[in-house]
C-alpha cells in the first residue's frame, strides 16, 4: 500500500477517534466506504498485534454503535465511493457514536 501511495494510486485518510487519537489509513484512490472500513480494521488489527493488546474486537458491534462522518455527513452507504463524499488525500474522517433512537 505504501508503494501505491508513492505513485499516487492510493491516498491516506486520517480517522479521528473520540479520544483525539488519529489513525492514518491507506486506501486506493477510488475506494468505497466499505473498503475504508476494511482498511481501518486491518490497521487496528496490525497495531494490536504489534502492541500485544486485546486480540479480538467485535467489528459487528463497532459498526452497529459507531459510524464514520466527514464534514458533518454520515458515510452511511457502504457502496458509495469516498470521492462522491468529497474525501481527498489527507482528509480527516471522524468516528462518531450513534445516538439512540
PDB file of N, CA and C in Angstrom:
ATOM      1  N   UNK A   1       0.827  -1.208   0.000  1.00  0.00           N
ATOM      2  CA  UNK A   1       0.000   0.000   0.000  1.00  0.00           C
ATOM      3  C   UNK A   1       0.863   1.261   0.000  1.00  0.00           C
ATOM      4  N   UNK A   2       2.038   1.185   0.616  1.00  0.00           N
ATOM      5  CA  UNK A   2       2.924   2.353   0.644  1.00  0.00           C
ATOM      6  C   UNK A   2       3.452   2.670  -0.753  1.00  0.00           C
ATOM      7  N   UNK A   3       3.706   1.634  -1.569  1.00  0.00           N
ATOM      8  CA  UNK A   3       4.184   1.841  -2.943  1.00  0.00           C
ATOM      9  C   UNK A   3       3.095   2.522  -3.769  1.00  0.00           C
ATOM     10  N   UNK A   4       1.864   2.061  -3.624  1.00  0.00           N
ATOM     11  CA  UNK A   4       0.740   2.671  -4.335  1.00  0.00           C
ATOM     12  C   UNK A   4       0.570   4.131  -3.920  1.00  0.00           C
ATOM     13  N   UNK A   5       0.829   4.413  -2.649  1.00  0.00           N
ATOM     14  CA  UNK A   5       0.752   5.783  -2.134  1.00  0.00           C
ATOM     15  C   UNK A   5       1.798   6.662  -2.806  1.00  0.00           C
ATOM     16  N   UNK A   6       3.007   6.121  -2.963  1.00  0.00           N
ATOM     17  CA  UNK A   6       4.103   6.854  -3.614  1.00  0.00           C
ATOM     18  C   UNK A   6       3.755   7.227  -5.051  1.00  0.00           C
ATOM     19  N   UNK A   7       3.108   6.315  -5.760  1.00  0.00           N
ATOM     20  CA  UNK A   7       2.786   6.550  -7.168  1.00  0.00           C
ATOM     21  C   UNK A   7       1.453   7.248  -7.391  1.00  0.00           C
ATOM     22  N   UNK A   8       0.816   7.703  -6.323  1.00  0.00           N
ATOM     23  CA  UNK A   8      -0.428   8.453  -6.457  1.00  0.00           C
ATOM     24  C   UNK A   8      -1.641   7.596  -6.735  1.00  0.00           C
ATOM     25  N   UNK A   9      -1.518   6.275  -6.561  1.00  0.00           N
ATOM     26  CA  UNK A   9      -2.646   5.378  -6.800  1.00  0.00           C
ATOM     27  C   UNK A   9      -3.466   5.159  -5.533  1.00  0.00           C
ATOM     28  N   UNK A  10      -2.944   5.655  -4.415  1.00  0.00           N
ATOM     29  CA  UNK A  10      -3.644   5.494  -3.136  1.00  0.00           C
ATOM     30  C   UNK A  10      -3.641   6.821  -2.396  1.00  0.00           C
ATOM     31  N   UNK A  11      -4.454   6.888  -1.361  1.00  0.00           N
ATOM     32  CA  UNK A  11      -4.495   8.105  -0.545  1.00  0.00           C
ATOM     33  C   UNK A  11      -4.560   7.715   0.927  1.00  0.00           C
ATOM     34  N   UNK A  12      -4.164   8.651   1.775  1.00  0.00           N
ATOM     35  CA  UNK A  12      -4.215   8.442   3.217  1.00  0.00           C
ATOM     36  C   UNK A  12      -5.425   9.192   3.769  1.00  0.00           C
ATOM     37  N   UNK A  13      -6.264   8.467   4.479  1.00  0.00           N
ATOM     38  CA  UNK A  13      -7.419   9.076   5.140  1.00  0.00           C
ATOM     39  C   UNK A  13      -7.147   8.982   6.634  1.00  0.00           C
ATOM     40  N   UNK A  14      -7.178  10.114   7.313  1.00  0.00           N
ATOM     41  CA  UNK A  14      -6.940  10.119   8.761  1.00  0.00           C
ATOM     42  C   UNK A  14      -8.268   9.922   9.480  1.00  0.00           C
ATOM     43  N   UNK A  15      -8.345   8.868  10.281  1.00  0.00           N
ATOM     44  CA  UNK A  15      -9.565   8.563  11.026  1.00  0.00           C
ATOM     45  C   UNK A  15      -9.360   9.006  12.465  1.00  0.00           C
ATOM     46  N   UNK A  16     -10.187   9.951  12.921  1.00  0.00           N
ATOM     47  CA  UNK A  16     -10.066  10.511  14.279  1.00  0.00           C
ATOM     48  C   UNK A  16     -11.057   9.840  15.212  1.00  0.00           C
ATOM     49  N   UNK A  17     -10.535   9.355  16.339  1.00  0.00           N
ATOM     50  CA  UNK A  17     -11.393   8.761  17.358  1.00  0.00           C
ATOM     51  C   UNK A  17     -11.829   9.839  18.342  1.00  0.00           C
ATOM     52  N   UNK A  18     -12.791   9.496  19.185  1.00  0.00           N
ATOM     53  CA  UNK A  18     -13.331  10.451  20.161  1.00  0.00           C
ATOM     54  C   UNK A  18     -12.287  10.892  21.178  1.00  0.00           C
ATOM     55  N   UNK A  19     -11.310  10.026  21.476  1.00  0.00           N
ATOM     56  CA  UNK A  19     -10.284  10.375  22.458  1.00  0.00           C
ATOM     57  C   UNK A  19      -9.164  11.235  21.869  1.00  0.00           C
ATOM     58  N   UNK A  20      -9.316  11.627  20.605  1.00  0.00           N
ATOM     59  CA  UNK A  20      -8.335  12.511  19.976  1.00  0.00           C
ATOM     60  C   UNK A  20      -7.252  11.789  19.200  1.00  0.00           C
ATOM     61  N   UNK A  21      -7.212  10.471  19.293  1.00  0.00           N
ATOM     62  CA  UNK A  21      -6.217   9.692  18.561  1.00  0.00           C
ATOM     63  C   UNK A  21      -6.547   9.688  17.068  1.00  0.00           C
ATOM     64  N   UNK A  22      -5.520   9.835  16.230  1.00  0.00           N
ATOM     65  CA  UNK A  22      -5.707   9.829  14.779  1.00  0.00           C
ATOM     66  C   UNK A  22      -4.988   8.630  14.183  1.00  0.00           C
ATOM     67  N   UNK A  23      -5.704   7.883  13.343  1.00  0.00           N
ATOM     68  CA  UNK A  23      -5.125   6.703  12.695  1.00  0.00           C
ATOM     69  C   UNK A  23      -5.022   6.943  11.193  1.00  0.00           C
ATOM     70  N   UNK A  24      -3.808   6.937  10.629  1.00  0.00           N
ATOM     71  CA  UNK A  24      -3.669   7.093   9.187  1.00  0.00           C
ATOM     72  C   UNK A  24      -3.972   5.778   8.473  1.00  0.00           C
ATOM     73  N   UNK A  25      -4.980   5.774   7.610  1.00  0.00           N
ATOM     74  CA  UNK A  25      -5.395   4.563   6.906  1.00  0.00           C
ATOM     75  C   UNK A  25      -5.186   4.788   5.407  1.00  0.00           C
ATOM     76  N   UNK A  26      -4.501   3.846   4.751  1.00  0.00           N
ATOM     77  CA  UNK A  26      -4.215   3.964   3.321  1.00  0.00           C
ATOM     78  C   UNK A  26      -5.244   3.164   2.528  1.00  0.00           C
ATOM     79  N   UNK A  27      -5.902   3.836   1.560  1.00  0.00           N
ATOM     80  CA  UNK A  27      -6.864   3.180   0.667  1.00  0.00           C
ATOM     81  C   UNK A  27      -6.571   3.611  -0.767  1.00  0.00           C
ATOM     82  N   UNK A  28      -7.063   2.831  -1.745  1.00  0.00           N
ATOM     83  CA  UNK A  28      -6.871   3.201  -3.144  1.00  0.00           C
ATOM     84  C   UNK A  28      -7.679   4.451  -3.476  1.00  0.00           C
ATOM     85  N   UNK A  29      -7.321   5.132  -4.559  1.00  0.00           N
ATOM     86  CA  UNK A  29      -7.962   6.412  -4.923  1.00  0.00           C
ATOM     87  C   UNK A  29      -9.482   6.302  -5.069  1.00  0.00           C
ATOM     88  N   UNK A  30      -9.960   5.250  -5.735  1.00  0.00           N
ATOM     89  CA  UNK A  30     -11.419   5.150  -5.968  1.00  0.00           C
ATOM     90  C   UNK A  30     -12.069   4.163  -5.000  1.00  0.00           C
ATOM     91  N   UNK A  31     -11.640   4.187  -3.732  1.00  0.00           N
ATOM     92  CA  UNK A  31     -12.155   3.265  -2.715  1.00  0.00           C
ATOM     93  C   UNK A  31     -13.584   3.617  -2.301  1.00  0.00           C
ATOM     94  N   UNK A  32     -14.312   2.593  -1.890  1.00  0.00           N
ATOM     95  CA  UNK A  32     -15.661   2.801  -1.373  1.00  0.00           C
ATOM     96  C   UNK A  32     -15.582   2.919   0.152  1.00  0.00           C
ATOM     97  N   UNK A  33     -16.706   3.246   0.767  1.00  0.00           N
ATOM     98  CA  UNK A  33     -16.768   3.365   2.226  1.00  0.00           C
ATOM     99  C   UNK A  33     -16.456   2.002   2.865  1.00  0.00           C
ATOM    100  N   UNK A  34     -16.950   0.915   2.255  1.00  0.00           N
ATOM    101  CA  UNK A  34     -16.683  -0.427   2.771  1.00  0.00           C
ATOM    102  C   UNK A  34     -15.188  -0.738   2.746  1.00  0.00           C
ATOM    103  N   UNK A  35     -14.493  -0.339   1.680  1.00  0.00           N
ATOM    104  CA  UNK A  35     -13.048  -0.563   1.604  1.00  0.00           C
ATOM    105  C   UNK A  35     -12.299   0.240   2.668  1.00  0.00           C
ATOM    106  N   UNK A  36     -12.793   1.440   2.976  1.00  0.00           N
ATOM    107  CA  UNK A  36     -12.200   2.240   4.054  1.00  0.00           C
ATOM    108  C   UNK A  36     -12.377   1.521   5.387  1.00  0.00           C
ATOM    109  N   UNK A  37     -13.559   0.964   5.624  1.00  0.00           N
ATOM    110  CA  UNK A  37     -13.820   0.240   6.865  1.00  0.00           C
ATOM    111  C   UNK A  37     -12.900  -0.979   6.988  1.00  0.00           C
ATOM    112  N   UNK A  38     -12.718  -1.698   5.878  1.00  0.00           N
ATOM    113  CA  UNK A  38     -11.835  -2.875   5.893  1.00  0.00           C
ATOM    114  C   UNK A  38     -10.389  -2.465   6.150  1.00  0.00           C
ATOM    115  N   UNK A  39      -9.958  -1.355   5.551  1.00  0.00           N
ATOM    116  CA  UNK A  39      -8.587  -0.869   5.763  1.00  0.00           C
ATOM    117  C   UNK A  39      -8.396  -0.420   7.206  1.00  0.00           C
ATOM    118  N   UNK A  40      -9.421   0.194   7.787  1.00  0.00           N
ATOM    119  CA  UNK A  40      -9.373   0.622   9.190  1.00  0.00           C
ATOM    120  C   UNK A  40      -9.252  -0.594  10.111  1.00  0.00           C
ATOM    121  N   UNK A  41     -10.032  -1.622   9.804  1.00  0.00           N
ATOM    122  CA  UNK A  41      -9.992  -2.863  10.571  1.00  0.00           C
ATOM    123  C   UNK A  41      -8.591  -3.489  10.505  1.00  0.00           C
ATOM    124  N   UNK A  42      -8.012  -3.533   9.305  1.00  0.00           N
ATOM    125  CA  UNK A  42      -6.671  -4.097   9.108  1.00  0.00           C
ATOM    126  C   UNK A  42      -5.624  -3.284   9.888  1.00  0.00           C
ATOM    127  N   UNK A  43      -5.743  -1.952   9.842  1.00  0.00           N
ATOM    128  CA  UNK A  43      -4.817  -1.059  10.555  1.00  0.00           C
ATOM    129  C   UNK A  43      -4.860  -1.324  12.063  1.00  0.00           C
ATOM    130  N   UNK A  44      -6.063  -1.422  12.616  1.00  0.00           N
ATOM    131  CA  UNK A  44      -6.226  -1.632  14.055  1.00  0.00           C
ATOM    132  C   UNK A  44      -5.703  -3.010  14.459  1.00  0.00           C
ATOM    133  N   UNK A  45      -5.985  -4.035  13.654  1.00  0.00           N
ATOM    134  CA  UNK A  45      -5.516  -5.387  13.977  1.00  0.00           C
ATOM    135  C   UNK A  45      -4.003  -5.477  13.936  1.00  0.00           C
ATOM    136  N   UNK A  46      -3.365  -4.819  12.957  1.00  0.00           N
ATOM    137  CA  UNK A  46      -1.902  -4.813  12.879  1.00  0.00           C
ATOM    138  C   UNK A  46      -1.296  -4.112  14.091  1.00  0.00           C
ATOM    139  N   UNK A  47      -1.882  -2.971  14.461  1.00  0.00           N
ATOM    140  CA  UNK A  47      -1.378  -2.220  15.605  1.00  0.00           C
ATOM    141  C   UNK A  47      -1.514  -3.021  16.898  1.00  0.00           C
ATOM    142  N   UNK A  48      -2.639  -3.721  17.060  1.00  0.00           N
ATOM    143  CA  UNK A  48      -2.842  -4.525  18.260  1.00  0.00           C
ATOM    144  C   UNK A  48      -1.875  -5.706  18.310  1.00  0.00           C
ATOM    145  N   UNK A  49      -1.594  -6.296  17.152  1.00  0.00           N
ATOM    146  CA  UNK A  49      -0.656  -7.415  17.108  1.00  0.00           C
ATOM    147  C   UNK A  49       0.742  -6.951  17.515  1.00  0.00           C
ATOM    148  N   UNK A  50       1.115  -5.748  17.092  1.00  0.00           N
ATOM    149  CA  UNK A  50       2.432  -5.199  17.447  1.00  0.00           C
ATOM    150  C   UNK A  50       2.520  -4.877  18.940  1.00  0.00           C
ATOM    151  N   UNK A  51       1.448  -4.334  19.499  1.00  0.00           N
ATOM    152  CA  UNK A  51       1.462  -3.911  20.901  1.00  0.00           C
ATOM    153  C   UNK A  51       1.127  -5.050  21.857  1.00  0.00           C
ATOM    154  N   UNK A  52       0.568  -6.133  21.332  1.00  0.00           N
ATOM    155  CA  UNK A  52       0.203  -7.257  22.191  1.00  0.00           C
ATOM    156  C   UNK A  52      -1.000  -6.963  23.072  1.00  0.00           C
ATOM    157  N   UNK A  53      -1.902  -6.109  22.592  1.00  0.00           N
ATOM    158  CA  UNK A  53      -3.091  -5.746  23.369  1.00  0.00           C
ATOM    159  C   UNK A  53      -4.215  -6.738  23.172  1.00  0.00           C
ATOM    160  N   UNK A  54      -5.439  -6.255  23.223  1.00  0.00           N
ATOM    161  CA  UNK A  54      -6.628  -7.088  23.035  1.00  0.00           C
ATOM    162  C   UNK A  54      -6.557  -7.716  21.650  1.00  0.00           C
ATOM    163  N   UNK A  55      -6.712  -9.029  21.588  1.00  0.00           N
ATOM    164  CA  UNK A  55      -6.572  -9.715  20.304  1.00  0.00           C
ATOM    165  C   UNK A  55      -7.844  -9.679  19.467  1.00  0.00           C
ATOM    166  N   UNK A  56      -9.005  -9.679  20.121  1.00  0.00           N
ATOM    167  CA  UNK A  56     -10.245  -9.730  19.341  1.00  0.00           C
ATOM    168  C   UNK A  56     -11.130  -8.517  19.627  1.00  0.00           C
ATOM    169  N   UNK A  57     -11.590  -7.910  18.556  1.00  0.00           N
ATOM    170  CA  UNK A  57     -12.572  -6.832  18.642  1.00  0.00           C
ATOM    171  C   UNK A  57     -13.794  -7.263  17.847  1.00  0.00           C
ATOM    172  N   UNK A  58     -14.972  -6.948  18.335  1.00  0.00           N
ATOM    173  CA  UNK A  58     -16.187  -7.259  17.597  1.00  0.00           C
ATOM    174  C   UNK A  58     -16.489  -6.093  16.658  1.00  0.00           C
ATOM    175  N   UNK A  59     -16.120  -6.262  15.389  1.00  0.00           N
ATOM    176  CA  UNK A  59     -16.350  -5.187  14.421  1.00  0.00           C
ATOM    177  C   UNK A  59     -17.824  -5.042  14.108  1.00  0.00           C
ATOM    178  N   UNK A  60     -18.587  -6.117  14.271  1.00  0.00           N
ATOM    179  CA  UNK A  60     -20.034  -6.045  14.081  1.00  0.00           C
ATOM    180  C   UNK A  60     -20.620  -5.053  15.097  1.00  0.00           C
ATOM    181  N   UNK A  61     -20.141  -5.165  16.346  1.00  0.00           N
ATOM    182  CA  UNK A  61     -20.582  -4.257  17.407  1.00  0.00           C
ATOM    183  C   UNK A  61     -20.132  -2.828  17.121  1.00  0.00           C
ATOM    184  N   UNK A  62     -18.885  -2.667  16.700  1.00  0.00           N
ATOM    185  CA  UNK A  62     -18.351  -1.333  16.427  1.00  0.00           C
ATOM    186  C   UNK A  62     -19.170  -0.625  15.361  1.00  0.00           C
ATOM    187  N   UNK A  63     -19.469  -1.303  14.249  1.00  0.00           N
ATOM    188  CA  UNK A  63     -20.231  -0.639  13.175  1.00  0.00           C
ATOM    189  C   UNK A  63     -21.698  -0.470  13.528  1.00  0.00           C
ATOM    190  N   UNK A  64     -22.178  -1.239  14.552  1.00  0.00           N
ATOM    191  CA  UNK A  64     -23.557  -1.045  14.999  1.00  0.00           C
ATOM    192  C   UNK A  64     -23.670   0.163  15.927  1.00  0.00           C
ATOM    193  N   UNK A  65     -22.595   0.488  16.658  1.00  0.00           N
ATOM    194  CA  UNK A  65     -22.670   1.573  17.634  1.00  0.00           C
ATOM    195  C   UNK A  65     -21.969   2.857  17.196  1.00  0.00           C
ATOM    196  N   UNK A  66     -21.115   2.774  16.178  1.00  0.00           N
ATOM    197  CA  UNK A  66     -20.406   3.955  15.683  1.00  0.00           C
ATOM    198  C   UNK A  66     -20.617   4.091  14.184  1.00  0.00           C
ATOM    199  N   UNK A  67     -20.444   5.312  13.683  1.00  0.00           N
ATOM    200  CA  UNK A  67     -20.405   5.499  12.240  1.00  0.00           C
ATOM    201  C   UNK A  67     -19.317   6.506  11.901  1.00  0.00           C
ATOM    202  N   UNK A  68     -18.915   6.492  10.644  1.00  0.00           N
ATOM    203  CA  UNK A  68     -17.894   7.417  10.171  1.00  0.00           C
ATOM    204  C   UNK A  68     -18.581   8.650   9.611  1.00  0.00           C
ATOM    205  N   UNK A  69     -18.033   9.830   9.883  1.00  0.00           N
ATOM    206  CA  UNK A  69     -18.583  11.058   9.331  1.00  0.00           C
ATOM    207  C   UNK A  69     -17.467  11.881   8.692  1.00  0.00           C
ATOM    208  N   UNK A  70     -17.845  12.642   7.684  1.00  0.00           N
ATOM    209  CA  UNK A  70     -16.918  13.568   7.035  1.00  0.00           C
ATOM    210  C   UNK A  70     -17.661  14.868   6.798  1.00  0.00           C
ATOM    211  N   UNK A  71     -17.148  15.963   7.313  1.00  0.00           N
ATOM    212  CA  UNK A  71     -17.747  17.297   7.189  1.00  0.00           C
ATOM    213  C   UNK A  71     -19.214  17.288   7.621  1.00  0.00           C
ATOM    214  N   UNK A  72     -19.495  16.588   8.716  1.00  0.00           N
ATOM    215  CA  UNK A  72     -20.850  16.556   9.262  1.00  0.00           C
ATOM    216  C   UNK A  72     -21.800  15.607   8.557  1.00  0.00           C
ATOM    217  N   UNK A  73     -21.320  14.882   7.537  1.00  0.00           N
ATOM    218  CA  UNK A  73     -22.173  13.964   6.783  1.00  0.00           C
ATOM    219  C   UNK A  73     -21.800  12.531   7.113  1.00  0.00           C
ATOM    220  N   UNK A  74     -22.806  11.694   7.418  1.00  0.00           N
ATOM    221  CA  UNK A  74     -22.552  10.289   7.719  1.00  0.00           C
ATOM    222  C   UNK A  74     -22.150   9.552   6.449  1.00  0.00           C
ATOM    223  N   UNK A  75     -21.153   8.675   6.581  1.00  0.00           N
ATOM    224  CA  UNK A  75     -20.768   7.817   5.459  1.00  0.00           C
ATOM    225  C   UNK A  75     -21.615   6.547   5.584  1.00  0.00           C
ATOM    226  N   UNK A  76     -22.892   6.674   5.248  1.00  0.00           N
ATOM    227  CA  UNK A  76     -23.870   5.614   5.513  1.00  0.00           C
ATOM    228  C   UNK A  76     -23.879   4.525   4.449  1.00  0.00           C
ATOM    229  N   UNK A  77     -23.690   4.881   3.182  1.00  0.00           N
ATOM    230  CA  UNK A  77     -23.778   3.909   2.089  1.00  0.00           C
ATOM    231  C   UNK A  77     -22.410   3.277   1.844  1.00  0.00           C
ATOM    232  N   UNK A  78     -22.286   1.983   2.177  1.00  0.00           N
ATOM    233  CA  UNK A  78     -21.007   1.279   2.029  1.00  0.00           C
ATOM    234  C   UNK A  78     -20.549   1.182   0.571  1.00  0.00           C
ATOM    235  N   UNK A  79     -21.486   1.218  -0.377  1.00  0.00           N
ATOM    236  CA  UNK A  79     -21.118   1.074  -1.795  1.00  0.00           C
ATOM    237  C   UNK A  79     -20.676   2.390  -2.424  1.00  0.00           C
ATOM    238  N   UNK A  80     -20.980   3.494  -1.775  1.00  0.00           N
ATOM    239  CA  UNK A  80     -20.644   4.806  -2.333  1.00  0.00           C
ATOM    240  C   UNK A  80     -19.140   5.058  -2.240  1.00  0.00           C
ATOM    241  N   UNK A  81     -18.583   5.667  -3.264  1.00  0.00           N
ATOM    242  CA  UNK A  81     -17.143   5.961  -3.300  1.00  0.00           C
ATOM    243  C   UNK A  81     -16.830   7.127  -2.361  1.00  0.00           C
ATOM    244  N   UNK A  82     -15.615   7.119  -1.808  1.00  0.00           N
ATOM    245  CA  UNK A  82     -15.183   8.211  -0.923  1.00  0.00           C
ATOM    246  C   UNK A  82     -15.145   9.530  -1.684  1.00  0.00           C
ATOM    247  N   UNK A  83     -14.791   9.457  -2.959  1.00  0.00           N
ATOM    248  CA  UNK A  83     -14.713  10.652  -3.806  1.00  0.00           C
ATOM    249  C   UNK A  83     -16.089  11.328  -3.921  1.00  0.00           C
ATOM    250  N   UNK A  84     -17.163  10.537  -3.915  1.00  0.00           N
ATOM    251  CA  UNK A  84     -18.520  11.089  -4.000  1.00  0.00           C
ATOM    252  C   UNK A  84     -18.877  11.905  -2.755  1.00  0.00           C
ATOM    253  N   UNK A  85     -18.258  11.576  -1.631  1.00  0.00           N
ATOM    254  CA  UNK A  85     -18.450  12.353  -0.403  1.00  0.00           C
ATOM    255  C   UNK A  85     -17.517  13.562  -0.359  1.00  0.00           C
ATOM    256  N   UNK A  86     -16.587  13.647  -1.318  1.00  0.00           N
ATOM    257  CA  UNK A  86     -15.653  14.765  -1.360  1.00  0.00           C
ATOM    258  C   UNK A  86     -14.380  14.516  -0.565  1.00  0.00           C
ATOM    259  N   UNK A  87     -14.128  13.257  -0.223  1.00  0.00           N
ATOM    260  CA  UNK A  87     -12.935  12.923   0.567  1.00  0.00           C
ATOM    261  C   UNK A  87     -11.720  12.814  -0.349  1.00  0.00           C
ATOM    262  N   UNK A  88     -10.675  13.554  -0.008  1.00  0.00           N
ATOM    263  CA  UNK A  88      -9.427  13.570  -0.778  1.00  0.00           C
ATOM    264  C   UNK A  88      -8.278  13.068   0.098  1.00  0.00           C
ATOM    265  N   UNK A  89      -7.073  13.069  -0.453  1.00  0.00           N
ATOM    266  CA  UNK A  89      -5.883  12.641   0.276  1.00  0.00           C
ATOM    267  C   UNK A  89      -5.673  13.511   1.516  1.00  0.00           C
ATOM    268  N   UNK A  90      -5.332  12.895   2.620  1.00  0.00           N
ATOM    269  CA  UNK A  90      -5.047  13.536   3.914  1.00  0.00           C
ATOM    270  C   UNK A  90      -6.262  14.220   4.562  1.00  0.00           C
ATOM    271  N   UNK A  91      -7.467  13.895   4.132  1.00  0.00           N
ATOM    272  CA  UNK A  91      -8.667  14.434   4.779  1.00  0.00           C
ATOM    273  C   UNK A  91      -8.949  13.641   6.053  1.00  0.00           C
ATOM    274  N   UNK A  92      -9.676  14.274   6.974  1.00  0.00           N
ATOM    275  CA  UNK A  92      -9.991  13.629   8.240  1.00  0.00           C
ATOM    276  C   UNK A  92     -11.433  13.144   8.268  1.00  0.00           C
ATOM    277  N   UNK A  93     -11.602  11.889   8.683  1.00  0.00           N
ATOM    278  CA  UNK A  93     -12.916  11.274   8.858  1.00  0.00           C
ATOM    279  C   UNK A  93     -13.033  10.983  10.346  1.00  0.00           C
ATOM    280  N   UNK A  94     -14.207  11.237  10.939  1.00  0.00           N
ATOM    281  CA  UNK A  94     -14.374  11.054  12.384  1.00  0.00           C
ATOM    282  C   UNK A  94     -15.197   9.818  12.708  1.00  0.00           C
ATOM    283  N   UNK A  95     -14.840   9.188  13.832  1.00  0.00           N
ATOM    284  CA  UNK A  95     -15.583   8.075  14.398  1.00  0.00           C
ATOM    285  C   UNK A  95     -16.575   8.678  15.374  1.00  0.00           C
ATOM    286  N   UNK A  96     -17.873   8.621  15.120  1.00  0.00           N
ATOM    287  CA  UNK A  96     -18.879   9.244  15.989  1.00  0.00           C
ATOM    288  C   UNK A  96     -19.810   8.158  16.516  1.00  0.00           C
ATOM    289  N   UNK A  97     -20.096   8.211  17.821  1.00  0.00           N
ATOM    290  CA  UNK A  97     -21.030   7.253  18.420  1.00  0.00           C
ATOM    291  C   UNK A  97     -22.443   7.575  17.963  1.00  0.00           C
ATOM    292  N   UNK A  98     -23.170   6.526  17.565  1.00  0.00           N
ATOM    293  CA  UNK A  98     -24.551   6.718  17.116  1.00  0.00           C
ATOM    294  C   UNK A  98     -25.437   7.064  18.307  1.00  0.00           C
ATOM    295  N   UNK A  99     -26.385   7.950  18.055  1.00  0.00           N
ATOM    296  CA  UNK A  99     -27.340   8.328  19.094  1.00  0.00           C
ATOM    297  C   UNK A  99     -28.484   7.322  19.111  1.00  0.00           C
ATOM    298  N   UNK A 100     -28.979   7.037  20.311  1.00  0.00           N
ATOM    299  CA  UNK A 100     -30.115   6.118  20.406  1.00  0.00           C
ATOM    300  C   UNK A 100     -31.375   6.788  19.901  1.00  0.00           C
ATOM    301  N   UNK A 101     -32.217   5.963  19.304  1.00  0.00           N
ATOM    302  CA  UNK A 101     -33.478   6.497  18.775  1.00  0.00           C
ATOM    303  C   UNK A 101     -34.582   6.357  19.780  1.00  0.00           C
TER     304      UNK A 101
END
